[in-house]
PDB file of C-alpha atoms in Angstrom:
ATOM      1  CA  UNK A 699      -0.299   0.246   0.186  1.00 78.00           C
ATOM      2  CA  UNK A 700       1.581   3.150  -1.163  1.00 87.00           C
ATOM      3  CA  UNK A 701       1.230   5.666   1.342  1.00 94.00           C
ATOM      4  CA  UNK A 702       0.892  10.107   0.583  1.00 96.00           C
ATOM      5  CA  UNK A 703       2.171  13.028   3.398  1.00 97.00           C
ATOM      6  CA  UNK A 704       0.287  17.034   2.614  1.00 98.00           C
ATOM      7  CA  UNK A 705       0.730  19.930   3.770  1.00 98.00           C
ATOM      8  CA  UNK A 706      -0.799  22.248   3.650  1.00 98.00           C
ATOM      9  CA  UNK A 707      -0.166  24.982   4.692  1.00 97.00           C
ATOM     10  CA  UNK A 708      -3.390  27.817   5.541  1.00 96.00           C
ATOM     11  CA  UNK A 709      -4.707  27.601   8.762  1.00 95.00           C
ATOM     12  CA  UNK A 710      -8.381  28.301   7.862  1.00 93.00           C
ATOM     13  CA  UNK A 711      -7.218  23.633   7.261  1.00 92.00           C
ATOM     14  CA  UNK A 712     -10.674  22.119   5.126  1.00 93.00           C
ATOM     15  CA  UNK A 713     -11.486  25.681   4.317  1.00 92.00           C
ATOM     16  CA  UNK A 714      -9.160  26.310   2.709  1.00 93.00           C
ATOM     17  CA  UNK A 715      -9.234  26.250  -1.284  1.00 92.00           C
ATOM     18  CA  UNK A 716      -5.987  24.900  -1.243  1.00 94.00           C
ATOM     19  CA  UNK A 717      -7.050  22.092   1.662  1.00 94.00           C
ATOM     20  CA  UNK A 718      -9.676  21.676  -1.017  1.00 92.00           C
ATOM     21  CA  UNK A 719      -7.616  21.075  -4.436  1.00 93.00           C
ATOM     22  CA  UNK A 720      -5.241  18.842  -3.396  1.00 94.00           C
ATOM     23  CA  UNK A 721      -8.139  16.549  -1.157  1.00 94.00           C
ATOM     24  CA  UNK A 722      -9.461  16.757  -5.105  1.00 92.00           C
ATOM     25  CA  UNK A 723      -6.964  15.761  -6.393  1.00 92.00           C
ATOM     26  CA  UNK A 724      -5.648  12.884  -4.625  1.00 92.00           C
ATOM     27  CA  UNK A 725      -9.512  11.269  -4.527  1.00 91.00           C
ATOM     28  CA  UNK A 726      -8.936  11.613  -7.843  1.00 90.00           C
ATOM     29  CA  UNK A 727      -5.960   9.288  -7.278  1.00 92.00           C
ATOM     30  CA  UNK A 728      -7.717   6.708  -4.701  1.00 89.00           C
ATOM     31  CA  UNK A 729     -10.530   5.956  -6.574  1.00 87.00           C
ATOM     32  CA  UNK A 730      -7.941   3.920  -8.696  1.00 86.00           C
ATOM     33  CA  UNK A 731      -6.541   2.033  -6.507  1.00 84.00           C
ATOM     34  CA  UNK A 732      -9.065   0.364  -5.266  1.00 75.00           C
ATOM     35  CA  UNK A 733      -8.449   1.357  -1.648  1.00 70.00           C
ATOM     36  CA  UNK A 734      -5.074   0.290  -1.930  1.00 77.00           C
ATOM     37  CA  UNK A 735      -3.486   3.803  -0.769  1.00 89.00           C
ATOM     38  CA  UNK A 736      -3.036   5.798   2.635  1.00 93.00           C
ATOM     39  CA  UNK A 737      -2.722   9.836   3.194  1.00 94.00           C
ATOM     40  CA  UNK A 738      -2.411  12.350   5.409  1.00 96.00           C
ATOM     41  CA  UNK A 739      -3.136  15.708   4.470  1.00 97.00           C
ATOM     42  CA  UNK A 740      -1.465  18.038   7.261  1.00 97.00           C
ATOM     43  CA  UNK A 741      -2.947  21.854   8.757  1.00 97.00           C
ATOM     44  CA  UNK A 742      -1.218  23.527  10.997  1.00 96.00           C
ATOM     45  CA  UNK A 743      -4.969  24.241  12.631  1.00 95.00           C
ATOM     46  CA  UNK A 744      -5.686  21.265  13.525  1.00 91.00           C
ATOM     47  CA  UNK A 745      -1.163  20.038  14.830  1.00 95.00           C
ATOM     48  CA  UNK A 746       0.446  21.702  16.592  1.00 96.00           C
ATOM     49  CA  UNK A 747       3.677  24.233  15.632  1.00 97.00           C
ATOM     50  CA  UNK A 748       5.468  25.239  17.794  1.00 97.00           C
ATOM     51  CA  UNK A 749       8.332  28.366  15.487  1.00 97.00           C
ATOM     52  CA  UNK A 750      11.690  26.777  15.346  1.00 96.00           C
ATOM     53  CA  UNK A 751      14.207  28.904  18.131  1.00 95.00           C
ATOM     54  CA  UNK A 752      17.438  29.088  16.418  1.00 95.00           C
ATOM     55  CA  UNK A 753      19.081  27.317  19.383  1.00 94.00           C
ATOM     56  CA  UNK A 754      20.843  24.672  16.203  1.00 92.00           C
ATOM     57  CA  UNK A 755      20.151  22.336  18.524  1.00 93.00           C
ATOM     58  CA  UNK A 756      19.170  19.882  15.361  1.00 94.00           C
ATOM     59  CA  UNK A 757      22.222  20.557  13.542  1.00 91.00           C
ATOM     60  CA  UNK A 758      24.225  20.179  16.408  1.00 89.00           C
ATOM     61  CA  UNK A 759      22.341  17.278  17.078  1.00 92.00           C
ATOM     62  CA  UNK A 760      20.165  16.156  15.389  1.00 92.00           C
ATOM     63  CA  UNK A 761      17.475  16.501  17.527  1.00 94.00           C
ATOM     64  CA  UNK A 762      14.833  18.635  17.899  1.00 95.00           C
ATOM     65  CA  UNK A 763      14.559  20.035  21.521  1.00 94.00           C
ATOM     66  CA  UNK A 764      10.350  21.202  19.910  1.00 96.00           C
ATOM     67  CA  UNK A 765       9.467  17.965  18.485  1.00 95.00           C
ATOM     68  CA  UNK A 766       8.736  16.771  22.291  1.00 94.00           C
ATOM     69  CA  UNK A 767       6.440  19.842  23.553  1.00 96.00           C
ATOM     70  CA  UNK A 768       4.648  19.350  19.271  1.00 95.00           C
ATOM     71  CA  UNK A 769       3.505  17.298  16.488  1.00 97.00           C
ATOM     72  CA  UNK A 770       6.756  17.917  14.711  1.00 97.00           C
ATOM     73  CA  UNK A 771       7.560  14.247  15.822  1.00 96.00           C
ATOM     74  CA  UNK A 772       4.476  12.713  14.925  1.00 97.00           C
ATOM     75  CA  UNK A 773       4.625  14.737  11.231  1.00 97.00           C
ATOM     76  CA  UNK A 774       7.948  14.180  10.871  1.00 98.00           C
ATOM     77  CA  UNK A 775       7.254  10.406  11.635  1.00 97.00           C
ATOM     78  CA  UNK A 776       4.237  10.128   8.515  1.00 97.00           C
ATOM     79  CA  UNK A 777       6.544  11.556   6.783  1.00 98.00           C
ATOM     80  CA  UNK A 778       8.625   8.910   6.601  1.00 97.00           C
ATOM     81  CA  UNK A 779       6.846   6.355   6.311  1.00 96.00           C
ATOM     82  CA  UNK A 780       5.156   8.299   3.385  1.00 96.00           C
ATOM     83  CA  UNK A 781       6.083   6.573  -0.430  1.00 94.00           C
ATOM     84  CA  UNK A 782       5.185  10.673  -2.202  1.00 96.00           C
ATOM     85  CA  UNK A 783       4.921  14.015  -0.478  1.00 97.00           C
ATOM     86  CA  UNK A 784       3.314  17.074  -0.632  1.00 97.00           C
ATOM     87  CA  UNK A 785       3.853  20.274  -0.189  1.00 98.00           C
ATOM     88  CA  UNK A 786       0.350  23.164  -0.551  1.00 97.00           C
ATOM     89  CA  UNK A 787       0.734  26.794   0.040  1.00 97.00           C
ATOM     90  CA  UNK A 788      -1.637  29.756  -0.690  1.00 96.00           C
ATOM     91  CA  UNK A 789       0.775  32.485  -2.650  1.00 96.00           C
ATOM     92  CA  UNK A 790       1.185  35.416   0.719  1.00 96.00           C
ATOM     93  CA  UNK A 791       2.726  38.416  -1.369  1.00 95.00           C
ATOM     94  CA  UNK A 792       4.464  36.149  -3.425  1.00 95.00           C
ATOM     95  CA  UNK A 793       5.869  33.981  -0.812  1.00 96.00           C
ATOM     96  CA  UNK A 794       4.678  31.194   0.706  1.00 97.00           C
ATOM     97  CA  UNK A 795       2.148  31.391   4.093  1.00 97.00           C
ATOM     98  CA  UNK A 796       3.638  31.933   7.831  1.00 97.00           C
ATOM     99  CA  UNK A 797       2.443  28.308   8.779  1.00 97.00           C
ATOM    100  CA  UNK A 798       4.402  26.532   5.112  1.00 98.00           C
ATOM    101  CA  UNK A 799       7.844  28.851   6.426  1.00 98.00           C
ATOM    102  CA  UNK A 800       7.719  27.955  10.610  1.00 98.00           C
ATOM    103  CA  UNK A 801       6.528  24.219   8.864  1.00 98.00           C
ATOM    104  CA  UNK A 802       9.482  24.411   6.918  1.00 98.00           C
ATOM    105  CA  UNK A 803      11.969  26.118   9.341  1.00 98.00           C
ATOM    106  CA  UNK A 804      11.534  22.630  12.120  1.00 98.00           C
ATOM    107  CA  UNK A 805      13.064  20.460   9.104  1.00 98.00           C
ATOM    108  CA  UNK A 806      14.664  22.528   7.604  1.00 97.00           C
ATOM    109  CA  UNK A 807      18.192  20.180  10.020  1.00 96.00           C
ATOM    110  CA  UNK A 808      16.820  17.484   7.275  1.00 97.00           C
ATOM    111  CA  UNK A 809      18.543  19.660   4.188  1.00 97.00           C
ATOM    112  CA  UNK A 810      22.205  18.892   4.831  1.00 94.00           C
ATOM    113  CA  UNK A 811      21.384  15.331   5.469  1.00 96.00           C
ATOM    114  CA  UNK A 812      18.780  15.116   2.078  1.00 97.00           C
ATOM    115  CA  UNK A 813      16.608  13.026   4.659  1.00 97.00           C
ATOM    116  CA  UNK A 814      13.859  12.397   2.311  1.00 98.00           C
ATOM    117  CA  UNK A 815      16.357  11.041  -0.454  1.00 97.00           C
ATOM    118  CA  UNK A 816      13.833   7.884  -2.784  1.00 94.00           C
ATOM    119  CA  UNK A 817      10.309   9.740  -2.068  1.00 96.00           C
ATOM    120  CA  UNK A 818       8.652  11.983  -5.338  1.00 96.00           C
ATOM    121  CA  UNK A 819       6.744  14.775  -4.789  1.00 97.00           C
ATOM    122  CA  UNK A 820       4.468  17.261  -5.296  1.00 96.00           C
ATOM    123  CA  UNK A 821       4.404  21.502  -4.958  1.00 97.00           C
ATOM    124  CA  UNK A 822       0.542  22.763  -5.222  1.00 95.00           C
ATOM    125  CA  UNK A 823       0.236  26.916  -4.594  1.00 95.00           C
ATOM    126  CA  UNK A 824      -3.084  28.511  -4.775  1.00 93.00           C
ATOM    127  CA  UNK A 825      -3.811  32.132  -5.596  1.00 93.00           C
ATOM    128  CA  UNK A 826      -6.254  34.985  -6.162  1.00 88.00           C
ATOM    129  CA  UNK A 827      -4.807  35.631  -9.332  1.00 86.00           C
ATOM    130  CA  UNK A 828      -0.414  35.300  -9.249  1.00 90.00           C
ATOM    131  CA  UNK A 829       2.548  34.882  -6.932  1.00 94.00           C
ATOM    132  CA  UNK A 830       2.217  32.027  -7.897  1.00 94.00           C
ATOM    133  CA  UNK A 831       6.053  30.468  -9.870  1.00 96.00           C
ATOM    134  CA  UNK A 832       8.606  32.074  -7.035  1.00 97.00           C
ATOM    135  CA  UNK A 833       6.369  30.660  -4.570  1.00 97.00           C
ATOM    136  CA  UNK A 834       6.052  27.371  -6.520  1.00 97.00           C
ATOM    137  CA  UNK A 835      10.215  27.669  -7.296  1.00 97.00           C
ATOM    138  CA  UNK A 836      10.556  27.823  -4.449  1.00 98.00           C
ATOM    139  CA  UNK A 837       8.839  25.122  -2.837  1.00 98.00           C
ATOM    140  CA  UNK A 838      10.422  23.604  -5.455  1.00 98.00           C
ATOM    141  CA  UNK A 839      13.880  24.605  -3.987  1.00 98.00           C
ATOM    142  CA  UNK A 840      13.073  23.060  -1.233  1.00 98.00           C
ATOM    143  CA  UNK A 841      12.064  19.716  -2.003  1.00 98.00           C
ATOM    144  CA  UNK A 842      15.151  18.749  -3.692  1.00 98.00           C
ATOM    145  CA  UNK A 843      17.834  19.503  -0.509  1.00 98.00           C
ATOM    146  CA  UNK A 844      15.333  17.363   0.973  1.00 98.00           C
ATOM    147  CA  UNK A 845      16.407  15.059  -1.990  1.00 98.00           C
ATOM    148  CA  UNK A 846      12.510  14.059  -2.578  1.00 98.00           C
ATOM    149  CA  UNK A 847      11.661  14.205  -6.616  1.00 97.00           C
ATOM    150  CA  UNK A 848       9.652  16.393  -7.107  1.00 97.00           C
ATOM    151  CA  UNK A 849       7.323  14.760 -10.763  1.00 95.00           C
ATOM    152  CA  UNK A 850       4.674  17.071  -9.669  1.00 93.00           C
ATOM    153  CA  UNK A 851       4.757  21.084  -9.851  1.00 92.00           C
ATOM    154  CA  UNK A 852       0.161  22.988 -10.029  1.00 91.00           C
ATOM    155  CA  UNK A 853      -0.440  26.089  -9.928  1.00 89.00           C
ATOM    156  CA  UNK A 854      -4.315  26.801  -9.490  1.00 87.00           C
ATOM    157  CA  UNK A 855      -6.071  30.331  -8.789  1.00 85.00           C
ATOM    158  CA  UNK A 856      -8.362  31.870  -8.565  1.00 77.00           C
ATOM    159  CA  UNK A 857      -9.199  33.145 -12.348  1.00 59.00           C
ATOM    160  CA  UNK A 858      -8.823  29.816 -13.596  1.00 60.00           C
ATOM    161  CA  UNK A 859     -11.974  28.661 -15.824  1.00 48.00           C
ATOM    162  CA  UNK A 860     -13.722  25.724 -13.889  1.00 62.00           C
ATOM    163  CA  UNK A 861     -13.195  23.751 -17.167  1.00 60.00           C
ATOM    164  CA  UNK A 862      -9.598  24.206 -17.404  1.00 70.00           C
ATOM    165  CA  UNK A 863      -9.268  23.670 -14.110  1.00 77.00           C
ATOM    166  CA  UNK A 864     -10.481  20.027 -13.371  1.00 82.00           C
ATOM    167  CA  UNK A 865      -8.026  19.627 -16.261  1.00 82.00           C
ATOM    168  CA  UNK A 866      -5.524  20.254 -14.721  1.00 83.00           C
ATOM    169  CA  UNK A 867      -6.067  18.269 -11.543  1.00 86.00           C
ATOM    170  CA  UNK A 868      -6.370  14.844 -13.759  1.00 88.00           C
ATOM    171  CA  UNK A 869      -3.299  15.934 -15.595  1.00 87.00           C
ATOM    172  CA  UNK A 870      -1.788  15.929 -12.056  1.00 88.00           C
ATOM    173  CA  UNK A 871      -3.675  13.107 -10.672  1.00 92.00           C
ATOM    174  CA  UNK A 872      -2.391  10.740 -13.071  1.00 91.00           C
ATOM    175  CA  UNK A 873       0.671  11.937 -12.058  1.00 92.00           C
ATOM    176  CA  UNK A 874       0.775  11.005  -9.369  1.00 92.00           C
ATOM    177  CA  UNK A 875      -1.300   7.563 -10.042  1.00 91.00           C
ATOM    178  CA  UNK A 876       1.248   6.226 -12.583  1.00 89.00           C
ATOM    179  CA  UNK A 877       3.781   6.636  -9.983  1.00 90.00           C
ATOM    180  CA  UNK A 878       1.699   4.940  -7.068  1.00 86.00           C
ATOM    181  CA  UNK A 879       1.353   2.088 -10.131  1.00 85.00           C
ATOM    182  CA  UNK A 880       4.452   2.036  -9.736  1.00 79.00           C
ATOM    183  CA  UNK A 881       4.881   2.745 -13.989  1.00 70.00           C
ATOM    184  CA  UNK A 882       6.903   5.942 -12.859  1.00 76.00           C
ATOM    185  CA  UNK A 883      10.588   5.618 -11.990  1.00 85.00           C
ATOM    186  CA  UNK A 884      12.457   8.455  -9.443  1.00 90.00           C
ATOM    187  CA  UNK A 885      15.522   9.234 -11.651  1.00 92.00           C
ATOM    188  CA  UNK A 886      18.193  12.090 -10.308  1.00 95.00           C
ATOM    189  CA  UNK A 887      17.447  15.333 -12.549  1.00 95.00           C
ATOM    190  CA  UNK A 888      20.655  17.975 -12.645  1.00 95.00           C
ATOM    191  CA  UNK A 889      19.262  20.060 -10.426  1.00 97.00           C
ATOM    192  CA  UNK A 890      19.480  16.560  -7.159  1.00 97.00           C
ATOM    193  CA  UNK A 891      22.964  16.258  -8.983  1.00 97.00           C
ATOM    194  CA  UNK A 892      24.083  19.147  -7.860  1.00 97.00           C
ATOM    195  CA  UNK A 893      23.032  19.119  -5.109  1.00 97.00           C
ATOM    196  CA  UNK A 894      24.540  16.461  -3.841  1.00 97.00           C
ATOM    197  CA  UNK A 895      27.817  16.569  -5.533  1.00 97.00           C
ATOM    198  CA  UNK A 896      27.985  19.717  -2.795  1.00 96.00           C
ATOM    199  CA  UNK A 897      26.236  18.693  -0.272  1.00 96.00           C
ATOM    200  CA  UNK A 898      28.526  15.574  -0.105  1.00 95.00           C
ATOM    201  CA  UNK A 899      32.407  17.730  -0.654  1.00 94.00           C
ATOM    202  CA  UNK A 900      30.729  19.982   2.338  1.00 93.00           C
ATOM    203  CA  UNK A 901      30.468  17.516   5.150  1.00 92.00           C
ATOM    204  CA  UNK A 902      33.251  15.963   3.574  1.00 90.00           C
ATOM    205  CA  UNK A 903      35.390  19.187   5.533  1.00 88.00           C
ATOM    206  CA  UNK A 904      32.692  18.178   8.517  1.00 82.00           C
ATOM    207  CA  UNK A 905      33.993  15.924   9.958  1.00 79.00           C
ATOM    208  CA  UNK A 906      35.750  17.569  13.250  1.00 74.00           C
ATOM    209  CA  UNK A 907      33.295  20.341  13.107  1.00 73.00           C
ATOM    210  CA  UNK A 908      30.091  18.934  13.081  1.00 66.00           C
ATOM    211  CA  UNK A 909      30.313  14.961  13.332  1.00 81.00           C
ATOM    212  CA  UNK A 910      26.230  14.064  13.382  1.00 88.00           C
ATOM    213  CA  UNK A 911      25.184  15.020   9.876  1.00 92.00           C
ATOM    214  CA  UNK A 912      29.340  13.880   9.014  1.00 93.00           C
ATOM    215  CA  UNK A 913      28.439  10.688  10.051  1.00 92.00           C
ATOM    216  CA  UNK A 914      24.358  10.117   9.286  1.00 94.00           C
ATOM    217  CA  UNK A 915      26.299  10.736   5.616  1.00 95.00           C
ATOM    218  CA  UNK A 916      29.126   7.892   6.321  1.00 94.00           C
ATOM    219  CA  UNK A 917      27.259   5.050   7.700  1.00 94.00           C
ATOM    220  CA  UNK A 918      23.615   5.794   4.766  1.00 95.00           C
ATOM    221  CA  UNK A 919      26.533   5.232   2.100  1.00 95.00           C
ATOM    222  CA  UNK A 920      26.249   8.937   1.393  1.00 96.00           C
ATOM    223  CA  UNK A 921      30.073   8.460  -0.096  1.00 96.00           C
ATOM    224  CA  UNK A 922      30.257   6.279  -1.582  1.00 96.00           C
ATOM    225  CA  UNK A 923      27.786   7.752  -4.501  1.00 96.00           C
ATOM    226  CA  UNK A 924      29.326  10.019  -8.027  1.00 95.00           C
ATOM    227  CA  UNK A 925      25.480  11.489  -8.104  1.00 96.00           C
ATOM    228  CA  UNK A 926      22.401  11.053  -6.682  1.00 97.00           C
ATOM    229  CA  UNK A 927      21.228   8.460  -8.615  1.00 95.00           C
ATOM    230  CA  UNK A 928      23.623   6.176  -7.394  1.00 96.00           C
ATOM    231  CA  UNK A 929      22.163   6.704  -4.042  1.00 96.00           C
ATOM    232  CA  UNK A 930      18.496   6.377  -5.250  1.00 95.00           C
ATOM    233  CA  UNK A 931      19.767   2.566  -6.575  1.00 93.00           C
ATOM    234  CA  UNK A 932      20.972   2.037  -2.902  1.00 90.00           C
ATOM    235  CA  UNK A 933      18.293   3.093  -0.557  1.00 87.00           C
TER     236      UNK A 933
END
């Protein structure tokens, strides 16, 4: 059974346009997998996510002290167990929402170790009229640094014609369905390779500076890989 994790960065929760779009997409997928899909759609209105305290403990030890004080431990577990990750955000002032940024801040230490390598990813932004590209580009970058291969990138605006929106939702769900049905192989790309190679060189210098991150790379065989595709083949 495939698992999907979606984080929707809106305090409006199930009443938000962004949530409704994600739910419609997942429902379309679910209709075609005969119940072989499990999914979680997380919104900040029903999960407690504290703001990062900038203590750097997560980078230094791999442990966020706040995880014992809110719901991030639960959220992180769901992300690690998922096969496909969705980041969805409304566009606020040509950027992600504040709640989406708080969520990203709390998993930022995962970027140094590409913690979610091997997972597929999907991006969605919604706006009144514009700013989607800036948000989608940012989320694409974040996902890639986490090690996620982005297979879908979707923008929705309030000025979309209903028929056009429905066509886009259909295309989007088919991309996810193709992956769920194992008809899409997760392979690297130039951006993922460049991130991996750059991080590998940085980590080689971290041996006596940040042992936690260096040991993660060492113990998981990252240093033995010449490119990101080689790492994917090890997972």
